[in-house]
PDB file of C-alpha atoms in Angstrom:
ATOM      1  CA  UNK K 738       5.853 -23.070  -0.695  1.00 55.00           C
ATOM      2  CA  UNK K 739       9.255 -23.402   1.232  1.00 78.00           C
ATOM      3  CA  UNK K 740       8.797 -23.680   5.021  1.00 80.00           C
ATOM      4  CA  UNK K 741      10.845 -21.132   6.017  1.00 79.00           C
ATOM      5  CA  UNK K 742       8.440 -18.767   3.869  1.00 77.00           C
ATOM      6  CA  UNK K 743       5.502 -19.847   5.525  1.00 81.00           C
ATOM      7  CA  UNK K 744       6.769 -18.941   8.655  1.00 81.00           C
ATOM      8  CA  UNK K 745       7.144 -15.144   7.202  1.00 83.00           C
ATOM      9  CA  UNK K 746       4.220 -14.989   5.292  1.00 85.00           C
ATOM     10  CA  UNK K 747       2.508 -12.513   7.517  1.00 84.00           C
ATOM     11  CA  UNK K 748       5.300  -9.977   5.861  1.00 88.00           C
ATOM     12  CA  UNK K 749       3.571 -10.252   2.865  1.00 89.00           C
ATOM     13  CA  UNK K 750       1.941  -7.289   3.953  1.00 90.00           C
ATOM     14  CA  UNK K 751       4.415  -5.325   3.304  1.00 89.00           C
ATOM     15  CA  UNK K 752       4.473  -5.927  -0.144  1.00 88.00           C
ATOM     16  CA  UNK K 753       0.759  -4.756  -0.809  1.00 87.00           C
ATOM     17  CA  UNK K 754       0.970  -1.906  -3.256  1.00 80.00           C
ATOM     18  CA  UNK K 755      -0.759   1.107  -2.366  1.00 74.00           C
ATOM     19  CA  UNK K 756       0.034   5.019  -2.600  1.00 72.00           C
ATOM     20  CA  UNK K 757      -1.520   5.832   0.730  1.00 77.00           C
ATOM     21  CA  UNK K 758      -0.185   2.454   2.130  1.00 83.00           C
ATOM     22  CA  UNK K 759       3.190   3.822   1.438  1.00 84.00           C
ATOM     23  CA  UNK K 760       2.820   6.315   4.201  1.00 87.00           C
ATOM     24  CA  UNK K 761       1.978   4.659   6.998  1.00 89.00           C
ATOM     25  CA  UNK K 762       4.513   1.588   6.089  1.00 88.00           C
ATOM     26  CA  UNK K 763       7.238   4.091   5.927  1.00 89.00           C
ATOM     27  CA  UNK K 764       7.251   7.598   5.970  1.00 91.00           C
ATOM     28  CA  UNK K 765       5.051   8.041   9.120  1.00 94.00           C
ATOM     29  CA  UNK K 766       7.639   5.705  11.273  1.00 94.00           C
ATOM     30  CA  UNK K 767      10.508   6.439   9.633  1.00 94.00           C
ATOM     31  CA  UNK K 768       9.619  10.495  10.391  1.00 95.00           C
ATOM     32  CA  UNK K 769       8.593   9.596  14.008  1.00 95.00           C
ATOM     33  CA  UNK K 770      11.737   7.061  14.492  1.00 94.00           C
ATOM     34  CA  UNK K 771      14.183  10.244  13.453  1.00 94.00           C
ATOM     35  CA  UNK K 772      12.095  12.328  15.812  1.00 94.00           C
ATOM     36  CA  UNK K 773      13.380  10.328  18.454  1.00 91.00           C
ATOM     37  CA  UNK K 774      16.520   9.275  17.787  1.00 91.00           C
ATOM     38  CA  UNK K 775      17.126  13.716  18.141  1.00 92.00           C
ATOM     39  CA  UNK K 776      15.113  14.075  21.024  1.00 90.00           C
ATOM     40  CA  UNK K 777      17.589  11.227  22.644  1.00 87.00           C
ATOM     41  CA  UNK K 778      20.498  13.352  21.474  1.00 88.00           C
ATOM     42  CA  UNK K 779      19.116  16.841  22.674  1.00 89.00           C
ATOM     43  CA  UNK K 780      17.838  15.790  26.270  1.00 84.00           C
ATOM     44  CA  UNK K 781      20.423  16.832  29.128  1.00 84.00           C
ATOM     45  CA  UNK K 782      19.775  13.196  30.527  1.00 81.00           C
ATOM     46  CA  UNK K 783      18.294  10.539  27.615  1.00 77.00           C
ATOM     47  CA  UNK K 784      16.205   8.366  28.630  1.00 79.00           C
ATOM     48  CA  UNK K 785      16.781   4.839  30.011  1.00 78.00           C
ATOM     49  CA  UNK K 786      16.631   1.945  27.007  1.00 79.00           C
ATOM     50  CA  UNK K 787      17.680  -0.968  29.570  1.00 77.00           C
ATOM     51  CA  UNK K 788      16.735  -2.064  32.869  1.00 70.00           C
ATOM     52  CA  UNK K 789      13.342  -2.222  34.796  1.00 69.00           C
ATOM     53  CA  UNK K 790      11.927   1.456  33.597  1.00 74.00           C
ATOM     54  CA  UNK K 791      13.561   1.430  30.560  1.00 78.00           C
ATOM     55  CA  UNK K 792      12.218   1.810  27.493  1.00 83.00           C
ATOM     56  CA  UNK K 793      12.814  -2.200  26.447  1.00 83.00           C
ATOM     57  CA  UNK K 794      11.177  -3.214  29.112  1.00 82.00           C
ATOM     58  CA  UNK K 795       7.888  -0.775  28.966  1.00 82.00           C
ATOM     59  CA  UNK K 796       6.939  -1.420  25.648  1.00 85.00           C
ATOM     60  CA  UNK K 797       7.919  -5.347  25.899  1.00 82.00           C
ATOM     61  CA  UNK K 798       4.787  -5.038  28.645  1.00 81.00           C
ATOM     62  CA  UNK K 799       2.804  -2.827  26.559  1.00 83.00           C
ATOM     63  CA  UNK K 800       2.828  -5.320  23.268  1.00 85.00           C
ATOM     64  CA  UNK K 801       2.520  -8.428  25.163  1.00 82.00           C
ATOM     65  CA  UNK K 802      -1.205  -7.369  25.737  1.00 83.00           C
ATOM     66  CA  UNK K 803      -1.492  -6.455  22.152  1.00 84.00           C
ATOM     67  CA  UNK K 804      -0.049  -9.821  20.623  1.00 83.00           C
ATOM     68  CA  UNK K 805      -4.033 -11.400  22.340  1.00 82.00           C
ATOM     69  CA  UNK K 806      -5.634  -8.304  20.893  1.00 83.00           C
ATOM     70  CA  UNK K 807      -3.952  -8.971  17.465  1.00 86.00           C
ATOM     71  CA  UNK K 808      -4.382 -12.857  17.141  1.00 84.00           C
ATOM     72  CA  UNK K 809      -8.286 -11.920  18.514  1.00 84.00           C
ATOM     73  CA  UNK K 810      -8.849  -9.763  15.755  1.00 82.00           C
ATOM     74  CA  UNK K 811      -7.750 -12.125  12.968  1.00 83.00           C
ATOM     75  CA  UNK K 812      -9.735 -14.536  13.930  1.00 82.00           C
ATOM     76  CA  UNK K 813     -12.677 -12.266  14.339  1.00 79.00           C
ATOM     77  CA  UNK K 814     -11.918 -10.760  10.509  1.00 80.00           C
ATOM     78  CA  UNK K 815     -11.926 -14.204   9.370  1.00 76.00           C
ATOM     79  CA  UNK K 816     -15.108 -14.956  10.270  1.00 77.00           C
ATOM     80  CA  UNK K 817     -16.485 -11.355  10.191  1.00 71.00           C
ATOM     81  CA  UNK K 818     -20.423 -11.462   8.218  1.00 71.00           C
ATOM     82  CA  UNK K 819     -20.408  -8.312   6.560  1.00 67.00           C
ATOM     83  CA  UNK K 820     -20.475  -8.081   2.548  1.00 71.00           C
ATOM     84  CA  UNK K 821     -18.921  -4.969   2.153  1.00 69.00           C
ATOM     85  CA  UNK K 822     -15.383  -6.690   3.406  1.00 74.00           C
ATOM     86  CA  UNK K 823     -15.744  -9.345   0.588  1.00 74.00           C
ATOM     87  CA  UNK K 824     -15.656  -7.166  -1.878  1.00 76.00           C
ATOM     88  CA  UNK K 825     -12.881  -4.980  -3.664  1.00 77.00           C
ATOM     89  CA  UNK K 826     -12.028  -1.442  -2.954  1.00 71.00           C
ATOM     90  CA  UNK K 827     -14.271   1.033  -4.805  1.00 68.00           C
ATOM     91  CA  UNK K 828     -11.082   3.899  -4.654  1.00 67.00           C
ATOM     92  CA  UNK K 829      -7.872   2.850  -4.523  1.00 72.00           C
ATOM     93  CA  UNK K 830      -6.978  -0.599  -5.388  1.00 77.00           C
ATOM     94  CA  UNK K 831      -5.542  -2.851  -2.814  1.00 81.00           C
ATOM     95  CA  UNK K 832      -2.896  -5.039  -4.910  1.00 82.00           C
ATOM     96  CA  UNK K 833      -0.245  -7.989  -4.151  1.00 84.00           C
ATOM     97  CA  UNK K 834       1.420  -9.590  -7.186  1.00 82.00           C
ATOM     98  CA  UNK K 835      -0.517  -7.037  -9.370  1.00 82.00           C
ATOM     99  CA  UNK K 836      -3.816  -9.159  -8.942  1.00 84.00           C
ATOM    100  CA  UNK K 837      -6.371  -6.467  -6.479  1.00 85.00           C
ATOM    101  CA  UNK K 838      -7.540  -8.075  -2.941  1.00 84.00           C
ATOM    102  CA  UNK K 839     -10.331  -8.176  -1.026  1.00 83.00           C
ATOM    103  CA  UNK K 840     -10.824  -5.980   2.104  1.00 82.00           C
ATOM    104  CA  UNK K 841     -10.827  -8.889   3.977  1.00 84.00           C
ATOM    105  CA  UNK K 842      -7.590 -10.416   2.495  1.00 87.00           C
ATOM    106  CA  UNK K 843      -5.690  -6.703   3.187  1.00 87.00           C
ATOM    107  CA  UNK K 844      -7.237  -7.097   6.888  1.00 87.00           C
ATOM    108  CA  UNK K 845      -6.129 -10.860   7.136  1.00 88.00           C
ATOM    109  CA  UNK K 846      -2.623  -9.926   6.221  1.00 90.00           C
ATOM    110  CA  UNK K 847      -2.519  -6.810   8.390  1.00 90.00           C
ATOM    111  CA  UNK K 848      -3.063  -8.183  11.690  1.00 90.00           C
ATOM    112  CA  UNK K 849      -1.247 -11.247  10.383  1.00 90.00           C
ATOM    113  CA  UNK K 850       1.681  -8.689  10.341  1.00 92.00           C
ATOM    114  CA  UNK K 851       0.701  -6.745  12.890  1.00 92.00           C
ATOM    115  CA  UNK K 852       0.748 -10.075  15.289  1.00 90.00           C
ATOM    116  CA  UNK K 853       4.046 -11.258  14.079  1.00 91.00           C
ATOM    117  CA  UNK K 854       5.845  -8.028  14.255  1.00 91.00           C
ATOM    118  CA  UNK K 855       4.531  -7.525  18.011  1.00 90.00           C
ATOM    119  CA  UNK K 856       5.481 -10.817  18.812  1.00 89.00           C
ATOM    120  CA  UNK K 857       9.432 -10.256  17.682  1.00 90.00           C
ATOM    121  CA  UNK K 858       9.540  -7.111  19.151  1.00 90.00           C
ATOM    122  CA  UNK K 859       8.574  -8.615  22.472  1.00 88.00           C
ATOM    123  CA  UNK K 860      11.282 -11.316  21.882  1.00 89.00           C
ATOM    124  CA  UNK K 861      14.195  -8.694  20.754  1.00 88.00           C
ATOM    125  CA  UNK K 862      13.189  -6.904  23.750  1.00 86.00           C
ATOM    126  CA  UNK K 863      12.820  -9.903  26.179  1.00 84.00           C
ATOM    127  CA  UNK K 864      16.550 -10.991  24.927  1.00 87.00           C
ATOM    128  CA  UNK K 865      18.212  -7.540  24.932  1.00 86.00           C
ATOM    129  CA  UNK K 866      17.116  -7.173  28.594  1.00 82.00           C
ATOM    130  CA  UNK K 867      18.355 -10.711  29.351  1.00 83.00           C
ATOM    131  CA  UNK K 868      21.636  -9.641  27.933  1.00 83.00           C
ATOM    132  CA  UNK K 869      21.892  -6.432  29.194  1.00 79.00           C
ATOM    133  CA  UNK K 870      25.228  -7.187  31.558  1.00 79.00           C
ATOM    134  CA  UNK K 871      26.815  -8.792  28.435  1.00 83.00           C
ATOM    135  CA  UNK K 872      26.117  -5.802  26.778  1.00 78.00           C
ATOM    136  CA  UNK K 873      27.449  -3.219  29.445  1.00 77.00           C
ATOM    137  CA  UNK K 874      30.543  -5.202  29.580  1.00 80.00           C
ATOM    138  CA  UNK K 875      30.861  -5.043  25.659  1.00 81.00           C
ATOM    139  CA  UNK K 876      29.895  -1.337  26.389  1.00 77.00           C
ATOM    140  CA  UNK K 877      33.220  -0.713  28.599  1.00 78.00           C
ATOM    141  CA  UNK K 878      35.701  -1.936  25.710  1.00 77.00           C
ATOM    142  CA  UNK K 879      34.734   0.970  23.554  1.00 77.00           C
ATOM    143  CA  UNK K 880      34.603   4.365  23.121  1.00 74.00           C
ATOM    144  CA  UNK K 881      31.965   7.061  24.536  1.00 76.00           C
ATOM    145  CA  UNK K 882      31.157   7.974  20.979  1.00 80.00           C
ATOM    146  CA  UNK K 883      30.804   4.767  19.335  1.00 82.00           C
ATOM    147  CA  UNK K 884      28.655   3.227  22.044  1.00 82.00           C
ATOM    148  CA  UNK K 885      26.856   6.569  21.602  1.00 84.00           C
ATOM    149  CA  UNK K 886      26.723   6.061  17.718  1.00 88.00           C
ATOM    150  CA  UNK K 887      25.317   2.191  18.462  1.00 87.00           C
ATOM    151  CA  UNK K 888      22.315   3.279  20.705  1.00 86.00           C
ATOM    152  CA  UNK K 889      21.000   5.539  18.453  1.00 90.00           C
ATOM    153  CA  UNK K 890      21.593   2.938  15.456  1.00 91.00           C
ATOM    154  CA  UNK K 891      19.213   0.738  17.589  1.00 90.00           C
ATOM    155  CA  UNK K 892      17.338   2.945  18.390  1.00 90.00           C
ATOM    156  CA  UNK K 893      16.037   3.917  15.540  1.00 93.00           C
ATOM    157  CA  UNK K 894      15.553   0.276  14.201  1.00 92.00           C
ATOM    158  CA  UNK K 895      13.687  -0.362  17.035  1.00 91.00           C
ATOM    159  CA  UNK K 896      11.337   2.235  16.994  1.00 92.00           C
ATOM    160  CA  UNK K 897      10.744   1.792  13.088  1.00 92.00           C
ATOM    161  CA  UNK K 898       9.553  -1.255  13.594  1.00 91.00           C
ATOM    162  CA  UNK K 899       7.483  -0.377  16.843  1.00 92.00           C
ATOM    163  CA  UNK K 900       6.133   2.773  14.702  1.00 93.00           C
ATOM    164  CA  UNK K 901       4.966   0.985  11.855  1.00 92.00           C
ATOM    165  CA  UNK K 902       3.353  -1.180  14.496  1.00 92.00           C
ATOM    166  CA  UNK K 903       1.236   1.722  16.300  1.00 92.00           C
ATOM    167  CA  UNK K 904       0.412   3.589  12.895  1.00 93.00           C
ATOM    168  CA  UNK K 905      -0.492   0.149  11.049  1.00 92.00           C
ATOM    169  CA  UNK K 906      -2.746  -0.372  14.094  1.00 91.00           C
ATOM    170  CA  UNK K 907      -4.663   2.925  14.326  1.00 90.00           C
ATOM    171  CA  UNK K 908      -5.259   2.599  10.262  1.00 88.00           C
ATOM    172  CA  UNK K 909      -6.626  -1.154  10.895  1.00 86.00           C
ATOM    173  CA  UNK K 910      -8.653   0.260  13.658  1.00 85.00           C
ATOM    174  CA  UNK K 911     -10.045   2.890  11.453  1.00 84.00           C
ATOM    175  CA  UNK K 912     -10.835   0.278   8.846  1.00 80.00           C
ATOM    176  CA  UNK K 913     -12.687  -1.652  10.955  1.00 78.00           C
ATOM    177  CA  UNK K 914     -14.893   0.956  12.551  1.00 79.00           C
ATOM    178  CA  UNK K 915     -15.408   3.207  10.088  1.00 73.00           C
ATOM    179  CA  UNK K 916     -14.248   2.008   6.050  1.00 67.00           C
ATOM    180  CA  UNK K 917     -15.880  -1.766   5.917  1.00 65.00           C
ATOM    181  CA  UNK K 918     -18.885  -0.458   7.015  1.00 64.00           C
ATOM    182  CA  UNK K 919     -19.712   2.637   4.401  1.00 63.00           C
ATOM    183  CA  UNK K 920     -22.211   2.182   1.335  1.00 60.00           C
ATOM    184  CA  UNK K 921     -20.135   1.243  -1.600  1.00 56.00           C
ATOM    185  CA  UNK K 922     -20.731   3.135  -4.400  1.00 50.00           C
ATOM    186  CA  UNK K 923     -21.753   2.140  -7.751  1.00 43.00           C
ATOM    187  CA  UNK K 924     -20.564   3.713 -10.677  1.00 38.00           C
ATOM    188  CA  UNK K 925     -22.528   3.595 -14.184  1.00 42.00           C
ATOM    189  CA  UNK K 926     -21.175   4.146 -17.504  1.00 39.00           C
ATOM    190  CA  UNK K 927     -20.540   7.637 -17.521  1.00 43.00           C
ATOM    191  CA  UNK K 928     -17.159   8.340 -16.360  1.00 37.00           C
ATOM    192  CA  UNK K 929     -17.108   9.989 -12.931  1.00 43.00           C
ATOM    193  CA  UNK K 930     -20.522   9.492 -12.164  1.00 44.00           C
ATOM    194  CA  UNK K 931     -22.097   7.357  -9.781  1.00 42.00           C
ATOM    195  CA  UNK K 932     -25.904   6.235  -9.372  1.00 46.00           C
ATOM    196  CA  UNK K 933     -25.746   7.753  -5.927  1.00 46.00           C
ATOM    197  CA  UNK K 934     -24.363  11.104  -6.935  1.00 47.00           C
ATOM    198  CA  UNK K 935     -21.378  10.701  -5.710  1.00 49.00           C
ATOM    199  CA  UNK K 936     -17.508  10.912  -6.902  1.00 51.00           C
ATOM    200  CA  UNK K 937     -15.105   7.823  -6.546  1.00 48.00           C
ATOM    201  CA  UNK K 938     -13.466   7.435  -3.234  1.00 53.00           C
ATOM    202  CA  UNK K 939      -9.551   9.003  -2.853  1.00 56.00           C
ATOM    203  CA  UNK K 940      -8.852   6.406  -0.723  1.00 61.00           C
ATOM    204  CA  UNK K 941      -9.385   2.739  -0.028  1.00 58.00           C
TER     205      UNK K 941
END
């Protein structure tokens, strides 16, 4: 493997296949990330992105604590006793290249990604605020609307990626509380029948 992909392997998340996955990965942020971008173009007086309460420089604070909590909790998942996370789904298959993966493969590579993308958000951030009197200068050779046009281009970059963060988060947090932990079901031969009684998991 090339270096340079090594280095961004922890986007291979991203390229799980799911149905469900699909939502949180996308739609979720990218509804949430319009959301704002509106609610910046609505208010009588938007919100600050630079300087000391800006929005840059809250959420830089905010994910700098949650880069430890991320790195913790790959390590812990690594090492983490339980059978059930060994195994394959018993509803939805988990799949990357087409071949399905464990839950504790999907959980490596989620807080692999979840670590990484924290970790360049903090940088964009920590740079943007660095630059910020560059910028403002830039901001003074053009025009009201396009430096208007430019903030809510970044903005909503910005918050896709810092959506996708939260929402991938809460769903790894429910997986680890709640999902790894449930009886798996056994099916038997007859199709949609179980030896518990019960029907095949929608989800995974």
């Amino acid at each position: 493997m090339h270096i340079i992909a090594k280095l961004f392997s922890p986007l291979n998340y991203l390229r799980i296949c799911n149905s469900q996955k699909r939502l949180i990965d996308v739609f979720f942020p990218l509804t949430l990330s319009l959301l704002i971008c509106v609610l910046y173009t609505i208010l009588p007086k938007p919100f600050s992105i630079l300087g000391e309460k800006g929005v840059l420089e809250s959420i830089s604070g905010f994910l700098q604590v949650l880069v430890g909590f991320y790195i913790a909790a790959l390590g812990a998942i690594a090492t983490f006793p339980n059978k059930n996370i060994d195994e394959l789904t018993d509803g939805i298959p988990i799949k990357l290249d087409n071949e399905e993966i464990t839950r504790r493969q999907f959980l490596s590579y989620m807080f692999g990604y979840l670590a990484f993308t924290s970790f360049i958000l903090v940088l964009l951030s920590k740079i943007i605020v660095v630059i910020e009197p560059s910028i403002s200068l830039w901001a003074q050779n053009l025009g009201v609307h396009v430096v208007f046009l430019c903030t809510l281009v970044f903005l909503f970059f910005y918050f896709m990626l810092f959506n996708s963060l939260m929402f991938t988060t809460l769903f790894g947090l429910y997986y680890l509380t709640e999902k790894i932990h449930e009886r798996k079901t056994f099916f038997d031969g007859e199709l949609g029948e179980a030896d518990s009684g019960e029907t095949e998991p929608e989800d995974y």
